[in-house]
CSV table of C-alpha atoms and ligand atoms in Angstrom, one decimal:
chain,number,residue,atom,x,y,z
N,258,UNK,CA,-2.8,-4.4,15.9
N,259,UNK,CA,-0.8,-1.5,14.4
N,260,UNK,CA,-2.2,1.8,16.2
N,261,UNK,CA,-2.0,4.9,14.9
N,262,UNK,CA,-2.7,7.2,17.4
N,263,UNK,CA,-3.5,11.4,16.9
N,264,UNK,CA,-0.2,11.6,14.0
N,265,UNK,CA,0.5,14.7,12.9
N,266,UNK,CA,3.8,15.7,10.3
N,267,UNK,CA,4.8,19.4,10.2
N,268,UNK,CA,7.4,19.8,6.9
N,269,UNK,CA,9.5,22.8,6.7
N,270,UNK,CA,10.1,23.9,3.0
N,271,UNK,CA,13.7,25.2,2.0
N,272,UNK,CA,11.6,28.3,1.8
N,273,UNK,CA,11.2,28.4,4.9
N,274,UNK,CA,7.5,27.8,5.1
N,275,UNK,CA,5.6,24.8,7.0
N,276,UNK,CA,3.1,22.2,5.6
N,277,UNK,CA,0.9,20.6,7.8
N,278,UNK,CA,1.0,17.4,5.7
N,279,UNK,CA,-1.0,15.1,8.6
N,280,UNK,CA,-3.3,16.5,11.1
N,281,UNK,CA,-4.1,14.2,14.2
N,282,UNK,CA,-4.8,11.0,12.3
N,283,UNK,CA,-5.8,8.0,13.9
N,284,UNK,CA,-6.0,4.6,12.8
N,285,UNK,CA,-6.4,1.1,13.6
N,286,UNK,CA,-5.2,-1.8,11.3
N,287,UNK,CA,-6.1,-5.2,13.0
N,288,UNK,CA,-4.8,-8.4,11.9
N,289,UNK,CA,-5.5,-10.0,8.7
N,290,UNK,CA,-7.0,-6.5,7.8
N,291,UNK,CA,-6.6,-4.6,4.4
N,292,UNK,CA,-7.0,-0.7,4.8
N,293,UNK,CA,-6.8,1.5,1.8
N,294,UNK,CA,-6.5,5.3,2.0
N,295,UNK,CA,-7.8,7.1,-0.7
N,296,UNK,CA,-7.3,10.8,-1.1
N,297,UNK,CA,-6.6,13.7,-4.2
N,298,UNK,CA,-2.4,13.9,-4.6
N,299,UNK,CA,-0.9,15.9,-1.7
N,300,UNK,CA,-3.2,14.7,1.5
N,301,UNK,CA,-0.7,13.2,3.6
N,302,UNK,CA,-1.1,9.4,2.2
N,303,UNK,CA,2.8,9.1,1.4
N,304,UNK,CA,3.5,10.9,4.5
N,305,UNK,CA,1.1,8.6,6.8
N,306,UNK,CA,2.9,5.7,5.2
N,307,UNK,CA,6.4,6.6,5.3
N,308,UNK,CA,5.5,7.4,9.1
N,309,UNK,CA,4.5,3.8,10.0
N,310,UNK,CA,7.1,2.3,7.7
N,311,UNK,CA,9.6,4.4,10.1
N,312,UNK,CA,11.4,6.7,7.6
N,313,UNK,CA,10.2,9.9,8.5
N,314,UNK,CA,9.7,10.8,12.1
N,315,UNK,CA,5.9,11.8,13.9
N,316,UNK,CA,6.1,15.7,14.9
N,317,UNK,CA,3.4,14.3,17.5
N,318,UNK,CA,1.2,11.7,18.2
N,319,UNK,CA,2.5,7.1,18.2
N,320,UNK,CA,2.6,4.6,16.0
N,321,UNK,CA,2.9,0.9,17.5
N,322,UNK,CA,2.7,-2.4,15.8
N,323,UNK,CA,1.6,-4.9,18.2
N,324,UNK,CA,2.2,-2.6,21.2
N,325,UNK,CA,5.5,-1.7,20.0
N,326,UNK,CA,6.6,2.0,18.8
N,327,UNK,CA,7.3,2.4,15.6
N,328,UNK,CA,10.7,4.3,15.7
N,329,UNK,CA,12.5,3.1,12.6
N,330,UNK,CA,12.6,0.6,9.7
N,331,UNK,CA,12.5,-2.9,10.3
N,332,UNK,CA,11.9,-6.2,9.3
N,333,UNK,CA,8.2,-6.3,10.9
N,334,UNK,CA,7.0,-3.7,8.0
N,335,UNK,CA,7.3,-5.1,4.4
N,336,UNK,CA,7.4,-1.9,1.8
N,337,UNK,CA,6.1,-1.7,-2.0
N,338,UNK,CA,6.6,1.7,-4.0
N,339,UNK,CA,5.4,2.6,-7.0
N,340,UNK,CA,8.9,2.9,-8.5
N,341,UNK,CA,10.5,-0.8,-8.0
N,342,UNK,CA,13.5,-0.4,-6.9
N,343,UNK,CA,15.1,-3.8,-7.9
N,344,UNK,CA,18.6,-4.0,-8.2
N,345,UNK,CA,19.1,-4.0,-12.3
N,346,UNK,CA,22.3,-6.3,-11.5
N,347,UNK,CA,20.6,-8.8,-9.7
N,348,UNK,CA,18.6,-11.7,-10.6
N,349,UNK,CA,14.9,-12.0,-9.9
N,350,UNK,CA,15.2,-14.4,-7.0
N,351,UNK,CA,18.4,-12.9,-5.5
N,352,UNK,CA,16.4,-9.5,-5.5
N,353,UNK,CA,14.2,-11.3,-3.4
N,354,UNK,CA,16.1,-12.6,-1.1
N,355,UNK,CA,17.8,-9.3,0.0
N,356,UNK,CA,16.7,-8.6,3.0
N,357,UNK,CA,17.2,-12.2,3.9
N,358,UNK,CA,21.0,-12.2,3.2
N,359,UNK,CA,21.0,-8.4,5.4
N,360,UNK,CA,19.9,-10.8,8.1
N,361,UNK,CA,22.1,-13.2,7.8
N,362,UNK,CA,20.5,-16.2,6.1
N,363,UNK,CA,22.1,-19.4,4.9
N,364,UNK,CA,22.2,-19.6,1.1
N,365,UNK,CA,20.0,-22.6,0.7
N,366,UNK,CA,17.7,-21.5,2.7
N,367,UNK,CA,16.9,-17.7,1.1
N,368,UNK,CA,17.0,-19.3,-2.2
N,369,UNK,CA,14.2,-21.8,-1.1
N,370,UNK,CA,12.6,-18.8,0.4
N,371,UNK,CA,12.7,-16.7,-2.7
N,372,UNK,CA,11.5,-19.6,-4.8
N,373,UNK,CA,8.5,-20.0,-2.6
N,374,UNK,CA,7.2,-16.0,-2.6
N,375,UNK,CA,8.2,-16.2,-6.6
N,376,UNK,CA,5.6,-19.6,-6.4
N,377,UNK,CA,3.5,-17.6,-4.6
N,378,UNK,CA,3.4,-14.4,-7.2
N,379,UNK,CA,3.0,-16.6,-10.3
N,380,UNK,CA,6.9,-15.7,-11.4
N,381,UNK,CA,8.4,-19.4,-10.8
N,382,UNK,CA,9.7,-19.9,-13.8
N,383,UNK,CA,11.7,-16.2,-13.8
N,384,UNK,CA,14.0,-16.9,-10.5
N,385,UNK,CA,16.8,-16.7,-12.9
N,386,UNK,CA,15.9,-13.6,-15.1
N,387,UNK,CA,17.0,-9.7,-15.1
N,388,UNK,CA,14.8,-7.3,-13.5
N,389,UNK,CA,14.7,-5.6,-17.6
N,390,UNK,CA,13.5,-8.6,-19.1
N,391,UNK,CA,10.2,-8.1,-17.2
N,392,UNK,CA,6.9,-6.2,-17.6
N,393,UNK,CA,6.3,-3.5,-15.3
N,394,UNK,CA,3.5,-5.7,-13.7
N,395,UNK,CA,6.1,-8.3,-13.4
N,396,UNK,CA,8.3,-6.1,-11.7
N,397,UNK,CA,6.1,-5.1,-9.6
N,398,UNK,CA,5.5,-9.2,-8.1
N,399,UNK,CA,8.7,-9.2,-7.7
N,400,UNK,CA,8.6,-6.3,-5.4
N,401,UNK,CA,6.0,-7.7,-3.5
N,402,UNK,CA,7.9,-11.1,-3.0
N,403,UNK,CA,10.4,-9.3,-1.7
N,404,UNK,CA,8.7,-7.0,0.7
N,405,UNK,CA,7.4,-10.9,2.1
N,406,UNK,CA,10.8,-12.0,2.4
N,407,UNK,CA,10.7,-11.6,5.7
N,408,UNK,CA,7.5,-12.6,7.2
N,409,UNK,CA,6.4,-8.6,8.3
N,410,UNK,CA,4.1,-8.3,10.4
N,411,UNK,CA,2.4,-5.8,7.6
N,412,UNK,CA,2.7,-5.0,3.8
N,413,UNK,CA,2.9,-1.1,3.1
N,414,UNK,CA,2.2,-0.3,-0.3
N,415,UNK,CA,2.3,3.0,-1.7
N,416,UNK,CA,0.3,3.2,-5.5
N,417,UNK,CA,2.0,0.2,-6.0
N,418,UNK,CA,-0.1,-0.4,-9.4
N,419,UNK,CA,-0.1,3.3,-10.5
N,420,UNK,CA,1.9,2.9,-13.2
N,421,UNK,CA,0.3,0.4,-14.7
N,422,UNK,CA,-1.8,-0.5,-17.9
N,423,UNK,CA,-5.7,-0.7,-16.6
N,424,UNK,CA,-5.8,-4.2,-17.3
N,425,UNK,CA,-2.2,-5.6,-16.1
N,426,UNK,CA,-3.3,-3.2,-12.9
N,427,UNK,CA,-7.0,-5.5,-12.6
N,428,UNK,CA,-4.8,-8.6,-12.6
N,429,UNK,CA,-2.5,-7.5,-10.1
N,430,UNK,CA,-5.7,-6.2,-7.7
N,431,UNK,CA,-6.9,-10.4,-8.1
N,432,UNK,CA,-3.6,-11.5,-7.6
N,433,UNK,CA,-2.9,-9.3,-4.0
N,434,UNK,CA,-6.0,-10.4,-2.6
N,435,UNK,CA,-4.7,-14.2,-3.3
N,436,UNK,CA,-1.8,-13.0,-1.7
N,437,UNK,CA,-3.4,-11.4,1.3
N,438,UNK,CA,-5.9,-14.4,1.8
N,439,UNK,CA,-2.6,-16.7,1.4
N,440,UNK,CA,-0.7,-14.9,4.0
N,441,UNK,CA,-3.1,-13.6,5.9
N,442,UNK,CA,-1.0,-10.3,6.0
N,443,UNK,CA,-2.4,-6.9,7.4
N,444,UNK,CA,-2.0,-4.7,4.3
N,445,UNK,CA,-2.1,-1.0,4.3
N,446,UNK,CA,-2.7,0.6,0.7
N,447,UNK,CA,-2.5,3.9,-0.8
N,448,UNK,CA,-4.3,4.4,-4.3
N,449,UNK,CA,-6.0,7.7,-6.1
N,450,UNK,CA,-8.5,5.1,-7.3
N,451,UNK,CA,-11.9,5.0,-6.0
N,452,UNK,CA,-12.9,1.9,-7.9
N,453,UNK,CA,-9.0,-0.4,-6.8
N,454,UNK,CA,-10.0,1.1,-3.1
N,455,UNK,CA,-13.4,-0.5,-2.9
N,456,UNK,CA,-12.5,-3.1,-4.9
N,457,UNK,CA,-9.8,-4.1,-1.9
N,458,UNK,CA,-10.8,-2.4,1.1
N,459,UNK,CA,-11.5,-4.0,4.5
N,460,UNK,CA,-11.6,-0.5,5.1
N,461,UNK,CA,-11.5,2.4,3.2
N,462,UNK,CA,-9.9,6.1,5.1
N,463,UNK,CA,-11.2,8.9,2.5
N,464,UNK,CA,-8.5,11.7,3.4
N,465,UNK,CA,-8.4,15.5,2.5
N,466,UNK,CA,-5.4,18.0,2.1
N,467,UNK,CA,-3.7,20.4,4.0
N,468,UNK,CA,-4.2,19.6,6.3
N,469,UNK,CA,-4.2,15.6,5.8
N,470,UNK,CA,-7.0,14.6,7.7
N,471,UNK,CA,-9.1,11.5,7.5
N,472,UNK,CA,-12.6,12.8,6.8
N,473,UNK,CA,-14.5,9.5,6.1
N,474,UNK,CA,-14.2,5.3,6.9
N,475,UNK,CA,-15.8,2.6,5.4
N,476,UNK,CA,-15.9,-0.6,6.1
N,477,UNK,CA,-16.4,-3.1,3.2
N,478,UNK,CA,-17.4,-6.6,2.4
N,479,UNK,CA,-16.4,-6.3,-1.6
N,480,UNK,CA,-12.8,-8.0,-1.0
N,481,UNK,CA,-13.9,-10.7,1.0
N,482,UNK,CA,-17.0,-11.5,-1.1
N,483,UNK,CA,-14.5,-11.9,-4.4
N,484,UNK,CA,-12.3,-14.1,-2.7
N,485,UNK,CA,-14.9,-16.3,-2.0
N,486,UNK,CA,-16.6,-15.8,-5.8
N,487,UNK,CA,-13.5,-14.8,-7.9
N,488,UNK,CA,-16.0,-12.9,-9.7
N,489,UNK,CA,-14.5,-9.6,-10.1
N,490,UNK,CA,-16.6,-8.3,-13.0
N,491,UNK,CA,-19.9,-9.6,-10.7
N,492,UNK,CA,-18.6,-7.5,-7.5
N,493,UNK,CA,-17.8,-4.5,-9.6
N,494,UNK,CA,-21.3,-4.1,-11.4
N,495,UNK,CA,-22.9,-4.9,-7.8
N,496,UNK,CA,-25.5,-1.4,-7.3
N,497,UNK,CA,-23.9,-0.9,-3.6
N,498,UNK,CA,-20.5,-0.9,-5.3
N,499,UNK,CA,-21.3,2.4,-7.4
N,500,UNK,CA,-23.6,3.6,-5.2
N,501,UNK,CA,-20.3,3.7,-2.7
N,502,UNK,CA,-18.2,4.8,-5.7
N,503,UNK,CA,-20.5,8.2,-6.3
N,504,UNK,CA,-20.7,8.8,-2.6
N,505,UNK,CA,-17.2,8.6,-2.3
N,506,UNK,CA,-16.6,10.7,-5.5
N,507,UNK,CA,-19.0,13.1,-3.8
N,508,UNK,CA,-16.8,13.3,-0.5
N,509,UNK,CA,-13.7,13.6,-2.4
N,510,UNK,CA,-14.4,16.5,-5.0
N,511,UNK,CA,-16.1,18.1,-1.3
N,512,UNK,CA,-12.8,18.0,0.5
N,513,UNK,CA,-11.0,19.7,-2.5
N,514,UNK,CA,-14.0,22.3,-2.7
N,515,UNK,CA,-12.9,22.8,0.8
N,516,UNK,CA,-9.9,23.3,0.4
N,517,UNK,CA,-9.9,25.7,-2.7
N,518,UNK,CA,-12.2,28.0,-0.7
N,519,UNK,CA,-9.3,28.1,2.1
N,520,UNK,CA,-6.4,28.9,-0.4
J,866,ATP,N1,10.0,16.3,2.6
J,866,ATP,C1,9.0,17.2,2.5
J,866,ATP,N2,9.3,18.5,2.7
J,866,ATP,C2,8.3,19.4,2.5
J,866,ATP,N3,7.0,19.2,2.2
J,866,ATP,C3,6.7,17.9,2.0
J,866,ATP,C4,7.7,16.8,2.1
J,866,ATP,N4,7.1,15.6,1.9
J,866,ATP,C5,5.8,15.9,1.6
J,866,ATP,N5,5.5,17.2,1.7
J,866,ATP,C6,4.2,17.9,1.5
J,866,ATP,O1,3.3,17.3,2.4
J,866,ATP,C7,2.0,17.2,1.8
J,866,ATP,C8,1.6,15.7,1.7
J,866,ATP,O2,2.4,15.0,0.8
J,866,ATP,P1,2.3,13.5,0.5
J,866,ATP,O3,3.4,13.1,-0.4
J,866,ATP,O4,2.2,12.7,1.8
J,866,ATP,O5,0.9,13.4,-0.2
J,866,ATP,P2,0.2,12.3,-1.0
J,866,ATP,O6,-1.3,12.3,-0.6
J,866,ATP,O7,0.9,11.0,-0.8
J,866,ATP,O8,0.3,12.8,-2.5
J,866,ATP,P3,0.5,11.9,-3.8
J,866,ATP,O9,-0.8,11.2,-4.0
J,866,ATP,O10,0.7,13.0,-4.9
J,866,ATP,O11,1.7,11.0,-3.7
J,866,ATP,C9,2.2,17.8,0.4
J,866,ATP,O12,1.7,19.1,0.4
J,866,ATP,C10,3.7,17.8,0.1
J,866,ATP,O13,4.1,18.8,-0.7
C-alpha cells in the first residue's frame, strides 16, 4: 500500500509570499490499483506527485510505500513526465536501460531487459533508433519502459499524454491499461481530463486549488470493464460514463467558483 497520510506543502515565493499548494491530503493506493487525480492547473497534483516520488519534501504529514517513508527518490517509484526527458544521444533501448546500468547491471542482462519493456510498449523493432526519429507518442513508450526498468513498486505519471494528438493520446490510454493489467503495477495519474480520468480510474481524487485539497473520490469499474471488452468506444458511450462526466464537470467548475469568490 502507498499511504498518504494528512500531506500538506507550504511554497515560499521569491516574493516572499507562501502558497499553500496541498492541504492535509490523504490517500490510499493499494496494490494493482490505478488512481487518477483530476483537478483545474495549480491544485497541488504536481506537487502531491513530486511529494511521493521524493523530490520535494512534506512540510507535514507521511508518505510510506509499503510501510516505508518516502524520504527521497528511489528505485521503488517509476516516474513519467509530460516532457520526456530521453537522452537525445542515446539509443532507444540504452535510454531504457538507464537506471539499470546506475545500479550496476551486467550488459546482457539490461539489454534483454530493455528489449522486453520495448516488447512490452509495442517499440521492438526501434531498440536501435534516436529518441528524434520518433513521434511524440513514441517517445512517450519509451519513457514508460524506462520508468519499468526497474520493477517499481509504482508508476508516477504526471499528464504523461498531454501533449499529445487526441487520437495518438486514445491509443496510448489502451495501451497503459495493457500495461498495467500486464504488470499489475499500482499507477498513480495526474490528467486535466475528465473523460482520460474515468476512462482509467480505479479511483478517481477530484482536487481543488489553493489550497489543494481532495474534495471528491470515486471509485470506478470503467478500466476494468474495457480490459475485459477492449471496447473503448462501447465504455465511453456507456450513460453512467457521462452521467459521471457532468457530475464531475459540475464539482470541478464548483471548486473554481469557490475559489474565485475567496480571491
Ligand atoms: N517551487 C514552487 N515555489 C512556489 N510555488 C510553487 C512551487 N511549485 C508549485 N507552486 C505553486 O503551488 C501550487 C500548486 O502547483 P502544482 O504544480 O502542484 O499544481 P498542478 O495542479 O500540478 O498544476 P498544473 O496542472 O498546471 O500542472 C500552484 O499555485 C503553484 O504556483
Amino acid at each position: 500500500m502507498l499511504k498518504v497520510d494528512h500531506a500538506s506543502v507550504y511554497f515560499r515565493t521569491r516574493e516572499g509570499r507562501t502558497v499553500h499548494a496541498l492541504d492535509r491530503v490523504s490517500l490510499d493506493i493499494a496494490d494493482s490499483s490505478f488512481v487518477v487525480a483530476l483537478g483545474a492547473s495549480g491544485c497541488g497534483k504536481s506537487t502531491l506527485l513530486n511529494a511521493i516520488a521524493g523530490f520535494l519534501p512534506l512540510s507535514s504529514g507521511t508518505i510510506t510505500l509499503d510501510g516505508r517513508p518516502v524520504t527521497r527518490p528511489g528505485a521503488d517509484r517509476g516516474v513519467v513526465f509530460q516532457k520526456d526527458t530521453l537522452l537525445p544521444w542515446k539509443s532507444v533501448v540504452d535510454n531504457v536501460a538507464l537506471g539499470l546500468q546506475f545500479a550496476g547491471a551486467p550488459k546482457a542482462a539490461r539489454r534483454a531487459r530493455a528489449e522486453e519493456l520495448l516488447s512490452l510498449v509495442g517499440l521492438q523493432d526501434f531498440a536501435n533508433s534516436f529518441p528524434y526519429e520518433l513521434s511524440g507518442g513514441m517517445r512517450q513508450r519509451v519513457g514508460i519502459a524506462r520508468a519499468l526498468a526497474a520493477d517499481p513498486e509504482i508508476l508516477l505519471m504526471d499528464e504523461p499524454f498531454g501533449a499529445l494528438d487526441s487520437l495518438t493520446r486514445e491509443q496510448m490510454q489502451e495501451l497503459l491499461v495493457s500495461i498495467w493489467k500486464a504488470t499489475g503495477k499500482r499507477i498513480f495519474f495526474i490528467t486535466h481530463s475528465i473523460e482520460e480520468a474515468l476512462f482509467l480510474g480505479t479511483q478517481v481524487i477530484v482536487m481543488s486549488p489553493r489550497p489543494g485539497r481532495i474534495v471528491a473520490r470515486f471509485d470506478l469499474d470503467f478500466v476494468r470493464e474495457f480490459a475485459r471488452t477492449g471496447d473503448a468506444r462501447a465504455v465511453k458511450t456507456a450513460p453512467e460514463f457521462a452521467s459521471l462526466r457532468e457530475e464531475i464537470r459540475t464539482i470541478l467548475h464548483g471548486a473554481d467558483h469557490i475559489r474565485s469568490a475567496a480571491e
